[in-house]
PDB file of C-alpha atoms in Angstrom:
ATOM      1  CA  MET A   1      38.894 -59.516 108.318  1.00 82.00           C
ATOM      2  CA  ASP A   2      41.660 -57.652 110.367  1.00 89.00           C
ATOM      3  CA  LEU A   3      43.750 -55.366 108.728  1.00 91.00           C
ATOM      4  CA  ARG A   4      46.749 -56.506 108.212  1.00 92.00           C
ATOM      5  CA  ARG A   5      45.312 -59.470 105.519  1.00 94.00           C
ATOM      6  CA  ALA A   6      43.234 -56.718 104.658  1.00 94.00           C
ATOM      7  CA  SER A   7      46.539 -54.621 103.393  1.00 95.00           C
ATOM      8  CA  ALA A   8      47.437 -57.781 101.597  1.00 95.00           C
ATOM      9  CA  VAL A   9      45.194 -58.476  99.737  1.00 95.00           C
ATOM     10  CA  CYS A  10      44.499 -54.954  98.021  1.00 96.00           C
ATOM     11  CA  THR A  11      48.332 -55.476  97.486  1.00 95.00           C
ATOM     12  CA  ARG A  12      47.349 -58.705  95.652  1.00 95.00           C
ATOM     13  CA  VAL A  13      44.579 -57.542  93.747  1.00 95.00           C
ATOM     14  CA  LEU A  14      46.991 -54.451  92.515  1.00 95.00           C
ATOM     15  CA  ASP A  15      49.486 -56.681  91.748  1.00 94.00           C
ATOM     16  CA  ALA A  16      47.116 -58.678  89.710  1.00 94.00           C
ATOM     17  CA  VAL A  17      45.649 -55.182  87.512  1.00 94.00           C
ATOM     18  CA  ASP A  18      49.424 -54.208  87.254  1.00 92.00           C
ATOM     19  CA  GLU A  19      49.854 -57.773  85.015  1.00 90.00           C
ATOM     20  CA  VAL A  20      47.813 -56.364  82.303  1.00 90.00           C
ATOM     21  CA  LEU A  21      47.286 -52.164  83.092  1.00 90.00           C
ATOM     22  CA  VAL A  22      50.854 -50.692  82.094  1.00 90.00           C
ATOM     23  CA  GLY A  23      51.725 -47.002  84.713  1.00 88.00           C
ATOM     24  CA  LYS A  24      48.336 -47.081  86.283  1.00 91.00           C
ATOM     25  CA  ARG A  25      48.743 -48.057  89.392  1.00 91.00           C
ATOM     26  CA  HIS A  26      48.326 -44.566  91.148  1.00 93.00           C
ATOM     27  CA  ARG A  27      45.406 -44.321  89.929  1.00 93.00           C
ATOM     28  CA  MET A  28      44.225 -47.721  90.496  1.00 95.00           C
ATOM     29  CA  GLU A  29      44.651 -47.353  93.950  1.00 95.00           C
ATOM     30  CA  LEU A  30      42.482 -44.542  94.194  1.00 96.00           C
ATOM     31  CA  VAL A  31      40.050 -46.691  91.857  1.00 96.00           C
ATOM     32  CA  LEU A  32      39.905 -49.651  94.384  1.00 96.00           C
ATOM     33  CA  ALA A  33      39.516 -46.899  97.587  1.00 96.00           C
ATOM     34  CA  GLY A  34      36.679 -45.639  95.726  1.00 95.00           C
ATOM     35  CA  VAL A  35      35.324 -48.978  95.168  1.00 96.00           C
ATOM     36  CA  LEU A  36      36.773 -50.340  99.012  1.00 96.00           C
ATOM     37  CA  ALA A  37      34.783 -46.832 100.575  1.00 94.00           C
ATOM     38  CA  GLY A  38      31.365 -48.540  98.947  1.00 92.00           C
ATOM     39  CA  GLY A  39      30.985 -45.841  96.482  1.00 93.00           C
ATOM     40  CA  HIS A  40      31.188 -45.807  92.527  1.00 94.00           C
ATOM     41  CA  VAL A  41      33.537 -44.240  90.371  1.00 95.00           C
ATOM     42  CA  LEU A  42      33.524 -42.241  87.563  1.00 94.00           C
ATOM     43  CA  LEU A  43      36.707 -42.551  84.581  1.00 93.00           C
ATOM     44  CA  GLU A  44      36.671 -38.918  82.620  1.00 89.00           C
ATOM     45  CA  ASP A  45      39.703 -39.514  80.154  1.00 86.00           C
ATOM     46  CA  PHE A  46      40.065 -39.468  76.214  1.00 86.00           C
ATOM     47  CA  PRO A  47      39.632 -42.674  74.074  1.00 84.00           C
ATOM     48  CA  GLY A  48      41.937 -45.705  74.323  1.00 84.00           C
ATOM     49  CA  LEU A  49      44.044 -44.768  77.491  1.00 85.00           C
ATOM     50  CA  GLY A  50      42.426 -48.284  78.962  1.00 87.00           C
ATOM     51  CA  LYS A  51      38.913 -47.217  81.270  1.00 90.00           C
ATOM     52  CA  THR A  52      37.457 -50.188  79.986  1.00 90.00           C
ATOM     53  CA  LEU A  53      40.736 -52.070  80.277  1.00 91.00           C
ATOM     54  CA  ALA A  54      40.707 -50.876  84.053  1.00 92.00           C
ATOM     55  CA  ALA A  55      37.038 -51.794  84.771  1.00 92.00           C
ATOM     56  CA  ARG A  56      37.151 -55.125  83.021  1.00 93.00           C
ATOM     57  CA  SER A  57      41.028 -56.058  85.043  1.00 94.00           C
ATOM     58  CA  LEU A  58      39.790 -54.650  88.613  1.00 94.00           C
ATOM     59  CA  ALA A  59      36.337 -57.374  88.523  1.00 94.00           C
ATOM     60  CA  GLN A  60      38.680 -59.944  87.131  1.00 94.00           C
ATOM     61  CA  ALA A  61      40.877 -59.317  89.720  1.00 95.00           C
ATOM     62  CA  LEU A  62      37.864 -59.123  92.922  1.00 95.00           C
ATOM     63  CA  GLY A  63      36.354 -61.783  91.301  1.00 94.00           C
ATOM     64  CA  LEU A  64      33.303 -59.943  90.448  1.00 94.00           C
ATOM     65  CA  GLU A  65      30.510 -60.844  88.208  1.00 93.00           C
ATOM     66  CA  PHE A  66      31.257 -58.174  84.791  1.00 94.00           C
ATOM     67  CA  THR A  67      29.017 -56.323  82.720  1.00 93.00           C
ATOM     68  CA  ARG A  68      29.320 -54.116  80.716  1.00 93.00           C
ATOM     69  CA  ALA A  69      26.566 -51.392  79.092  1.00 92.00           C
ATOM     70  CA  GLN A  70      27.380 -49.550  75.974  1.00 91.00           C
ATOM     71  CA  PHE A  71      25.560 -46.228  76.999  1.00 91.00           C
ATOM     72  CA  THR A  72      23.324 -44.587  73.228  1.00 88.00           C
ATOM     73  CA  PRO A  73      20.998 -42.023  72.482  1.00 89.00           C
ATOM     74  CA  ASP A  74      18.266 -44.455  72.317  1.00 89.00           C
ATOM     75  CA  MET A  75      19.332 -46.528  75.139  1.00 90.00           C
ATOM     76  CA  LEU A  76      16.416 -46.826  77.522  1.00 89.00           C
ATOM     77  CA  PRO A  77      15.896 -47.169  81.162  1.00 89.00           C
ATOM     78  CA  GLY A  78      14.834 -50.503  81.191  1.00 90.00           C
ATOM     79  CA  ASP A  79      17.743 -51.233  78.884  1.00 91.00           C
ATOM     80  CA  LEU A  80      19.268 -51.287  82.141  1.00 91.00           C
ATOM     81  CA  THR A  81      16.962 -52.226  84.902  1.00 90.00           C
ATOM     82  CA  GLY A  82      15.499 -54.917  83.370  1.00 89.00           C
ATOM     83  CA  SER A  83      11.655 -55.809  82.109  1.00 88.00           C
ATOM     84  CA  TYR A  84       8.824 -57.882  82.578  1.00 86.00           C
ATOM     85  CA  LEU A  85       8.313 -60.114  79.177  1.00 87.00           C
ATOM     86  CA  LEU A  86       5.310 -62.261  78.606  1.00 82.00           C
ATOM     87  CA  ASP A  87       5.990 -66.194  79.265  1.00 82.00           C
ATOM     88  CA  HIS A  88       4.134 -67.834  76.729  1.00 81.00           C
ATOM     89  CA  THR A  89       3.976 -70.968  78.357  1.00 81.00           C
ATOM     90  CA  SER A  90       2.224 -70.074  81.626  1.00 81.00           C
ATOM     91  CA  GLY A  91       0.537 -66.822  79.932  1.00 80.00           C
ATOM     92  CA  GLU A  92       1.913 -64.285  83.179  1.00 83.00           C
ATOM     93  CA  PHE A  93       4.651 -61.773  82.943  1.00 85.00           C
ATOM     94  CA  THR A  94       8.098 -62.609  84.623  1.00 86.00           C
ATOM     95  CA  PHE A  95      10.595 -60.670  85.401  1.00 87.00           C
ATOM     96  CA  ARG A  96      14.261 -60.330  83.209  1.00 89.00           C
ATOM     97  CA  PRO A  97      16.938 -58.890  85.451  1.00 90.00           C
ATOM     98  CA  GLY A  98      18.942 -56.332  83.560  1.00 90.00           C
ATOM     99  CA  PRO A  99      22.978 -55.077  82.715  1.00 92.00           C
ATOM    100  CA  LEU A 100      22.235 -53.303  86.655  1.00 92.00           C
ATOM    101  CA  PHE A 101      22.256 -56.717  88.129  1.00 93.00           C
ATOM    102  CA  THR A 102      26.011 -57.352  88.736  1.00 93.00           C
ATOM    103  CA  GLY A 103      28.857 -57.558  90.432  1.00 93.00           C
ATOM    104  CA  LEU A 104      30.690 -53.984  89.038  1.00 94.00           C
ATOM    105  CA  LEU A 105      29.338 -52.423  85.782  1.00 94.00           C
ATOM    106  CA  LEU A 106      30.936 -50.875  83.550  1.00 94.00           C
ATOM    107  CA  ALA A 107      28.587 -47.630  82.542  1.00 92.00           C
ATOM    108  CA  ASP A 108      30.811 -47.090  79.249  1.00 91.00           C
ATOM    109  CA  GLU A 109      29.928 -43.377  77.938  1.00 90.00           C
ATOM    110  CA  ILE A 110      27.483 -42.674  80.256  1.00 89.00           C
ATOM    111  CA  ASN A 111      27.088 -38.715  78.760  1.00 88.00           C
ATOM    112  CA  ARG A 112      26.164 -40.654  75.714  1.00 88.00           C
ATOM    113  CA  THR A 113      22.693 -41.302  77.086  1.00 88.00           C
ATOM    114  CA  PRO A 114      19.232 -39.244  77.827  1.00 87.00           C
ATOM    115  CA  PRO A 115      19.228 -37.895  81.643  1.00 87.00           C
ATOM    116  CA  LYS A 116      16.015 -40.262  82.012  1.00 86.00           C
ATOM    117  CA  THR A 117      18.480 -43.327  81.282  1.00 88.00           C
ATOM    118  CA  GLN A 118      21.715 -41.273  83.588  1.00 87.00           C
ATOM    119  CA  SER A 119      18.752 -41.083  86.427  1.00 84.00           C
ATOM    120  CA  ALA A 120      18.072 -44.630  85.949  1.00 84.00           C
ATOM    121  CA  LEU A 121      21.565 -45.646  86.695  1.00 87.00           C
ATOM    122  CA  LEU A 122      21.758 -43.176  89.069  1.00 83.00           C
ATOM    123  CA  GLU A 123      18.954 -44.272  91.350  1.00 81.00           C
ATOM    124  CA  ALA A 124      20.481 -47.744  91.537  1.00 87.00           C
ATOM    125  CA  MET A 125      23.685 -46.595  92.232  1.00 89.00           C
ATOM    126  CA  GLN A 126      22.192 -44.764  94.900  1.00 86.00           C
ATOM    127  CA  GLU A 127      19.449 -46.549  96.629  1.00 87.00           C
ATOM    128  CA  ARG A 128      21.220 -50.589  95.194  1.00 90.00           C
ATOM    129  CA  GLN A 129      17.607 -51.241  94.128  1.00 89.00           C
ATOM    130  CA  VAL A 130      15.861 -51.122  91.239  1.00 89.00           C
ATOM    131  CA  THR A 131      11.919 -50.161  90.881  1.00 85.00           C
ATOM    132  CA  VAL A 132       9.889 -51.536  87.401  1.00 85.00           C
ATOM    133  CA  GLU A 133       6.278 -51.424  87.121  1.00 83.00           C
ATOM    134  CA  GLY A 134       6.146 -50.774  90.490  1.00 82.00           C
ATOM    135  CA  HIS A 135       7.431 -53.769  92.394  1.00 85.00           C
ATOM    136  CA  THR A 136      11.212 -53.249  93.832  1.00 88.00           C
ATOM    137  CA  PHE A 137      14.335 -55.741  93.107  1.00 90.00           C
ATOM    138  CA  ALA A 138      17.225 -55.219  95.354  1.00 90.00           C
ATOM    139  CA  LEU A 139      20.805 -55.276  93.553  1.00 91.00           C
ATOM    140  CA  PRO A 140      23.596 -57.755  94.369  1.00 89.00           C
ATOM    141  CA  ARG A 141      25.961 -57.215  97.459  1.00 89.00           C
ATOM    142  CA  PRO A 142      28.726 -56.041  96.388  1.00 92.00           C
ATOM    143  CA  PHE A 143      26.999 -53.713  93.468  1.00 93.00           C
ATOM    144  CA  HIS A 144      29.620 -50.703  92.015  1.00 94.00           C
ATOM    145  CA  VAL A 145      30.295 -48.514  88.508  1.00 94.00           C
ATOM    146  CA  LEU A 146      32.635 -47.721  86.947  1.00 94.00           C
ATOM    147  CA  ALA A 147      31.039 -44.957  84.607  1.00 93.00           C
ATOM    148  CA  THR A 148      33.168 -43.855  81.445  1.00 91.00           C
ATOM    149  CA  ALA A 149      33.590 -39.999  79.795  1.00 88.00           C
ATOM    150  CA  ASN A 150      34.780 -38.550  76.710  1.00 81.00           C
ATOM    151  CA  PRO A 151      35.747 -35.538  77.603  1.00 77.00           C
ATOM    152  CA  VAL A 152      36.373 -34.015  73.542  1.00 73.00           C
ATOM    153  CA  GLU A 153      33.467 -35.208  72.316  1.00 66.00           C
ATOM    154  CA  HIS A 154      30.347 -33.015  72.604  1.00 65.00           C
ATOM    155  CA  GLU A 155      27.654 -33.491  69.450  1.00 66.00           C
ATOM    156  CA  GLY A 156      25.069 -35.899  70.992  1.00 66.00           C
ATOM    157  CA  THR A 157      26.258 -36.165  74.523  1.00 77.00           C
ATOM    158  CA  TYR A 158      24.190 -35.027  77.801  1.00 82.00           C
ATOM    159  CA  PRO A 159      27.019 -34.200  80.420  1.00 81.00           C
ATOM    160  CA  LEU A 160      26.100 -35.008  83.633  1.00 82.00           C
ATOM    161  CA  PRO A 161      24.587 -32.387  86.198  1.00 76.00           C
ATOM    162  CA  GLU A 162      26.537 -31.072  88.901  1.00 76.00           C
ATOM    163  CA  ALA A 163      23.588 -33.173  91.300  1.00 73.00           C
ATOM    164  CA  GLN A 164      24.400 -36.107  89.443  1.00 78.00           C
ATOM    165  CA  LEU A 165      27.878 -35.815  89.631  1.00 85.00           C
ATOM    166  CA  ASP A 166      27.672 -35.554  92.928  1.00 85.00           C
ATOM    167  CA  ARG A 167      26.841 -39.400  93.337  1.00 86.00           C
ATOM    168  CA  PHE A 168      30.073 -40.228  92.097  1.00 93.00           C
ATOM    169  CA  VAL A 169      32.423 -40.705  94.906  1.00 95.00           C
ATOM    170  CA  LEU A 170      35.745 -39.727  92.898  1.00 95.00           C
ATOM    171  CA  ARG A 171      36.138 -38.757  89.353  1.00 94.00           C
ATOM    172  CA  LEU A 172      39.410 -39.437  87.818  1.00 92.00           C
ATOM    173  CA  ALA A 173      42.031 -39.858  84.608  1.00 91.00           C
ATOM    174  CA  PHE A 174      44.943 -41.746  83.538  1.00 89.00           C
ATOM    175  CA  GLY A 175      46.343 -38.956  81.252  1.00 87.00           C
ATOM    176  CA  TYR A 176      49.055 -40.460  78.454  1.00 91.00           C
ATOM    177  CA  PRO A 177      51.743 -43.095  79.221  1.00 90.00           C
ATOM    178  CA  ASP A 178      55.162 -42.208  79.111  1.00 91.00           C
ATOM    179  CA  ALA A 179      57.323 -43.400  76.489  1.00 94.00           C
ATOM    180  CA  ASP A 180      58.679 -46.412  78.151  1.00 93.00           C
ATOM    181  CA  GLU A 181      55.253 -47.402  79.502  1.00 90.00           C
ATOM    182  CA  GLU A 182      53.752 -47.255  75.906  1.00 92.00           C
ATOM    183  CA  TRP A 183      56.256 -49.558  75.045  1.00 94.00           C
ATOM    184  CA  GLN A 184      55.744 -52.116  77.287  1.00 92.00           C
ATOM    185  CA  VAL A 185      52.428 -51.554  76.729  1.00 91.00           C
ATOM    186  CA  LEU A 186      53.542 -53.176  72.603  1.00 93.00           C
ATOM    187  CA  GLU A 187      56.235 -55.780  74.702  1.00 91.00           C
ATOM    188  CA  ARG A 188      53.383 -56.896  76.567  1.00 90.00           C
ATOM    189  CA  ARG A 189      50.778 -57.280  73.648  1.00 89.00           C
ATOM    190  CA  ILE A 190      53.708 -59.316  71.194  1.00 92.00           C
ATOM    191  CA  ALA A 191      54.498 -61.370  74.257  1.00 89.00           C
ATOM    192  CA  ARG A 192      51.150 -62.607  74.226  1.00 86.00           C
ATOM    193  CA  ARG A 193      50.127 -63.234  70.763  1.00 86.00           C
ATOM    194  CA  THR A 194      46.790 -61.956  71.172  1.00 85.00           C
ATOM    195  CA  GLU A 195      44.283 -59.111  71.874  1.00 85.00           C
ATOM    196  CA  ALA A 196      42.579 -60.835  75.066  1.00 83.00           C
ATOM    197  CA  THR A 197      43.834 -60.466  78.967  1.00 86.00           C
ATOM    198  CA  ARG A 198      42.556 -62.519  81.691  1.00 87.00           C
ATOM    199  CA  VAL A 199      43.243 -61.859  85.227  1.00 89.00           C
ATOM    200  CA  ASP A 200      43.602 -64.189  87.778  1.00 91.00           C
ATOM    201  CA  PRO A 201      41.356 -63.275  90.474  1.00 93.00           C
ATOM    202  CA  ALA A 202      42.592 -62.183  94.255  1.00 94.00           C
ATOM    203  CA  THR A 203      39.495 -62.474  95.913  1.00 94.00           C
ATOM    204  CA  ASP A 204      35.806 -62.477  95.516  1.00 94.00           C
ATOM    205  CA  ALA A 205      32.529 -61.199  96.530  1.00 94.00           C
ATOM    206  CA  ALA A 206      32.243 -62.172  99.865  1.00 94.00           C
ATOM    207  CA  GLY A 207      36.287 -61.029 100.131  1.00 95.00           C
ATOM    208  CA  LEU A 208      35.191 -57.704  99.047  1.00 95.00           C
ATOM    209  CA  VAL A 209      32.085 -57.445 101.388  1.00 95.00           C
ATOM    210  CA  ALA A 210      34.906 -58.331 103.902  1.00 95.00           C
ATOM    211  CA  LEU A 211      37.163 -55.281 102.675  1.00 95.00           C
ATOM    212  CA  GLU A 212      34.858 -52.680 102.978  1.00 95.00           C
ATOM    213  CA  GLU A 213      33.790 -53.691 106.687  1.00 95.00           C
ATOM    214  CA  ALA A 214      37.350 -53.999 107.558  1.00 95.00           C
ATOM    215  CA  VAL A 215      38.082 -49.847 106.085  1.00 95.00           C
ATOM    216  CA  GLU A 216      35.566 -49.140 109.308  1.00 95.00           C
ATOM    217  CA  GLN A 217      38.121 -50.323 111.645  1.00 94.00           C
ATOM    218  CA  VAL A 218      41.079 -47.386 109.916  1.00 95.00           C
ATOM    219  CA  HIS A 219      41.674 -44.578 112.856  1.00 94.00           C
ATOM    220  CA  VAL A 220      41.088 -40.958 111.726  1.00 94.00           C
ATOM    221  CA  ALA A 221      42.192 -38.859 113.933  1.00 92.00           C
ATOM    222  CA  GLU A 222      40.575 -35.712 115.127  1.00 93.00           C
ATOM    223  CA  SER A 223      43.060 -33.196 113.331  1.00 93.00           C
ATOM    224  CA  VAL A 224      42.702 -35.328 109.902  1.00 94.00           C
ATOM    225  CA  GLY A 225      39.512 -35.006 110.029  1.00 94.00           C
ATOM    226  CA  ARG A 226      39.154 -31.632 110.821  1.00 94.00           C
ATOM    227  CA  TYR A 227      41.946 -30.831 107.605  1.00 95.00           C
ATOM    228  CA  GLY A 228      39.518 -32.972 105.309  1.00 95.00           C
ATOM    229  CA  VAL A 229      36.527 -30.407 106.530  1.00 95.00           C
ATOM    230  CA  ALA A 230      38.513 -27.270 106.166  1.00 95.00           C
ATOM    231  CA  LEU A 231      39.516 -27.987 102.525  1.00 96.00           C
ATOM    232  CA  VAL A 232      36.026 -28.560 101.790  1.00 95.00           C
ATOM    233  CA  ARG A 233      34.999 -25.469 103.219  1.00 95.00           C
ATOM    234  CA  ALA A 234      37.685 -23.569 101.938  1.00 95.00           C
ATOM    235  CA  THR A 235      36.312 -24.234  98.011  1.00 94.00           C
ATOM    236  CA  ARG A 236      33.129 -23.014  99.581  1.00 94.00           C
ATOM    237  CA  GLU A 237      34.137 -19.868  99.912  1.00 91.00           C
ATOM    238  CA  HIS A 238      36.972 -19.951  97.754  1.00 90.00           C
ATOM    239  CA  GLN A 239      37.088 -17.043  95.133  1.00 91.00           C
ATOM    240  CA  SER A 240      36.334 -18.613  91.812  1.00 89.00           C
ATOM    241  CA  SER A 241      33.833 -20.425  93.585  1.00 89.00           C
ATOM    242  CA  LEU A 242      29.507 -20.503  92.533  1.00 89.00           C
ATOM    243  CA  VAL A 243      28.944 -23.523  94.869  1.00 89.00           C
ATOM    244  CA  GLY A 244      31.947 -25.314  97.145  1.00 90.00           C
ATOM    245  CA  ALA A 245      31.835 -29.084  97.757  1.00 91.00           C
ATOM    246  CA  SER A 246      28.751 -30.087 100.066  1.00 90.00           C
ATOM    247  CA  PRO A 247      29.021 -32.422 103.441  1.00 92.00           C
ATOM    248  CA  ARG A 248      28.774 -35.125 100.529  1.00 92.00           C
ATOM    249  CA  GLY A 249      32.426 -34.120  99.220  1.00 93.00           C
ATOM    250  CA  SER A 250      33.418 -34.568 102.825  1.00 94.00           C
ATOM    251  CA  LEU A 251      32.016 -37.909 103.487  1.00 95.00           C
ATOM    252  CA  ALA A 252      33.549 -38.595 100.218  1.00 95.00           C
ATOM    253  CA  LEU A 253      36.907 -37.600 101.169  1.00 95.00           C
ATOM    254  CA  LEU A 254      36.832 -39.050 104.701  1.00 95.00           C
ATOM    255  CA  THR A 255      35.369 -43.054 103.384  1.00 95.00           C
ATOM    256  CA  CYS A 256      37.802 -42.990 100.588  1.00 96.00           C
ATOM    257  CA  SER A 257      40.804 -41.750 102.843  1.00 97.00           C
ATOM    258  CA  ARG A 258      39.922 -44.501 105.115  1.00 96.00           C
ATOM    259  CA  ALA A 259      39.892 -47.269 102.303  1.00 96.00           C
ATOM    260  CA  LEU A 260      43.645 -45.522 100.861  1.00 97.00           C
ATOM    261  CA  ALA A 261      44.825 -45.674 104.226  1.00 96.00           C
ATOM    262  CA  LEU A 262      43.977 -49.442 104.167  1.00 96.00           C
ATOM    263  CA  VAL A 263      45.227 -50.201 100.450  1.00 96.00           C
ATOM    264  CA  ARG A 264      49.144 -48.680 101.146  1.00 94.00           C
ATOM    265  CA  GLY A 265      49.359 -50.874 104.402  1.00 94.00           C
ATOM    266  CA  ARG A 266      47.992 -48.558 107.905  1.00 94.00           C
ATOM    267  CA  ASP A 267      45.788 -48.703 110.014  1.00 92.00           C
ATOM    268  CA  TYR A 268      45.583 -44.705 110.431  1.00 93.00           C
ATOM    269  CA  VAL A 269      44.771 -41.606 107.604  1.00 95.00           C
ATOM    270  CA  VAL A 270      47.813 -39.169 106.636  1.00 94.00           C
ATOM    271  CA  PRO A 271      47.438 -35.909 105.446  1.00 94.00           C
ATOM    272  CA  GLU A 272      49.000 -36.891 102.081  1.00 95.00           C
ATOM    273  CA  ASP A 273      45.981 -39.562 101.925  1.00 95.00           C
ATOM    274  CA  ILE A 274      43.717 -36.542 102.345  1.00 96.00           C
ATOM    275  CA  LYS A 275      45.759 -34.679  99.795  1.00 95.00           C
ATOM    276  CA  ASP A 276      45.974 -37.448  96.951  1.00 95.00           C
ATOM    277  CA  LEU A 277      42.456 -37.836  96.959  1.00 96.00           C
ATOM    278  CA  ALA A 278      40.961 -34.537  97.775  1.00 95.00           C
ATOM    279  CA  GLU A 279      41.064 -33.465  93.724  1.00 95.00           C
ATOM    280  CA  PRO A 280      39.051 -36.785  92.188  1.00 96.00           C
ATOM    281  CA  ALA A 281      36.601 -36.403  95.307  1.00 95.00           C
ATOM    282  CA  LEU A 282      35.895 -32.502  95.547  1.00 94.00           C
ATOM    283  CA  ALA A 283      36.934 -30.635  92.130  1.00 93.00           C
ATOM    284  CA  HIS A 284      33.703 -32.435  90.350  1.00 92.00           C
ATOM    285  CA  ARG A 285      31.703 -31.060  93.350  1.00 92.00           C
ATOM    286  CA  ILE A 286      32.733 -27.139  92.927  1.00 91.00           C
ATOM    287  CA  THR A 287      30.653 -25.109  90.234  1.00 89.00           C
ATOM    288  CA  VAL A 288      32.834 -22.469  88.792  1.00 89.00           C
ATOM    289  CA  ARG A 289      31.347 -18.533  88.597  1.00 89.00           C
ATOM    290  CA  PRO A 290      30.460 -18.721  84.848  1.00 86.00           C
ATOM    291  CA  GLU A 291      32.734 -15.613  83.986  1.00 82.00           C
ATOM    292  CA  LEU A 292      35.242 -17.573  84.753  1.00 80.00           C
ATOM    293  CA  TRP A 293      34.875 -20.291  82.311  1.00 72.00           C
ATOM    294  CA  LEU A 294      37.441 -18.666  79.649  1.00 74.00           C
ATOM    295  CA  ASN A 295      40.342 -18.224  81.969  1.00 80.00           C
ATOM    296  CA  ASP A 296      41.506 -21.886  82.683  1.00 80.00           C
ATOM    297  CA  VAL A 297      39.527 -22.091  85.569  1.00 86.00           C
ATOM    298  CA  SER A 298      37.963 -25.294  86.907  1.00 88.00           C
ATOM    299  CA  GLY A 299      37.068 -27.617  90.284  1.00 89.00           C
ATOM    300  CA  ALA A 300      40.627 -28.814  89.776  1.00 91.00           C
ATOM    301  CA  SER A 301      42.090 -25.884  90.500  1.00 93.00           C
ATOM    302  CA  VAL A 302      40.211 -24.340  92.577  1.00 94.00           C
ATOM    303  CA  VAL A 303      41.291 -27.548  94.877  1.00 95.00           C
ATOM    304  CA  ALA A 304      44.983 -26.975  93.892  1.00 94.00           C
ATOM    305  CA  ASP A 305      44.207 -23.515  95.326  1.00 94.00           C
ATOM    306  CA  VAL A 306      42.922 -24.711  98.767  1.00 95.00           C
ATOM    307  CA  LEU A 307      45.902 -27.246  99.097  1.00 95.00           C
ATOM    308  CA  ALA A 308      47.982 -24.965  98.928  1.00 95.00           C
ATOM    309  CA  GLN A 309      46.235 -22.582 101.337  1.00 94.00           C
ATOM    310  CA  VAL A 310      45.385 -24.933 104.161  1.00 94.00           C
ATOM    311  CA  PRO A 311      47.716 -26.050 106.935  1.00 93.00           C
ATOM    312  CA  VAL A 312      48.413 -29.506 107.172  1.00 92.00           C
ATOM    313  CA  PRO A 313      48.236 -31.414 110.124  1.00 88.00           C
ATOM    314  CA  THR A 314      51.922 -32.100 112.093  1.00 82.00           C
ATOM    315  CA  PRO A 315      52.797 -35.465 112.136  1.00 77.00           C
ATOM    316  CA  SER A 316      52.775 -35.698 116.153  1.00 72.00           C
ATOM    317  CA  THR A 317      49.538 -35.374 115.372  1.00 76.00           C
ATOM    318  CA  VAL A 318      47.985 -38.017 112.856  1.00 73.00           C
ATOM    319  CA  ARG A 319      47.999 -40.996 114.935  1.00 72.00           C
TER     320      ARG A 319
END
């Protein structure tokens, strides 16, 4: 798929999602970039802000099979991967696939399930396969995870450690809508006369694979690439950082910036793409010094500092 056609498909996908999701186009651009980069996205925000609707609508617009897994404290790894069951007719055990065998999985409230089950999901995300009773099963392509987490409730939750957060290419929050957007949500609900929403597909699974391949054609000038590297390295040297972003953070920033450039209709990356993705791609990979936790210092504030300090490439060097 050539880049012009790929960009047009991305626009149609976002337009389709916009039909049911109000005021979130900029954030959905980033989510789509994470998917086109071949990664998985963590949506960490308060309840009722459209995380589930965003995941389901994106899956419908991309023409993917959609599965939702509601994570609970009693969930077992087999509830995700699937398990062998006895077929009483043949007397043999047959494998019954779990919800991981889908195009787009919504891992709802991932921080409510124990680490053993979280690890089963994260292994599938990284290896694109599951192993059950010594047998390995490849997951379908494309396979993407949109996970959600509630940042305000801590009782009965199992926060993802930094090493596992690092598996998500981006971590995003939607935030509350403004007054006009919130009224538009209500207005659309009145006009629909039903709670259910439906998005028409703008492409299909094969089309998404073609879009992911098209991302590899997007050009990155050395000055822009080195700008991204400088940002990542600055997080490691920041006075508030105990551990900065790893080279995996550099890769995430690079691949997502190429995808975002495609979404925005360009065949090359500009520094603004890097800036827009810096916090979603890097903040969750930074560990702040423990003595600063009470001073409102976070990975996001570290990223904001390095964005203000690292020189931006001149426009003449980005093509």
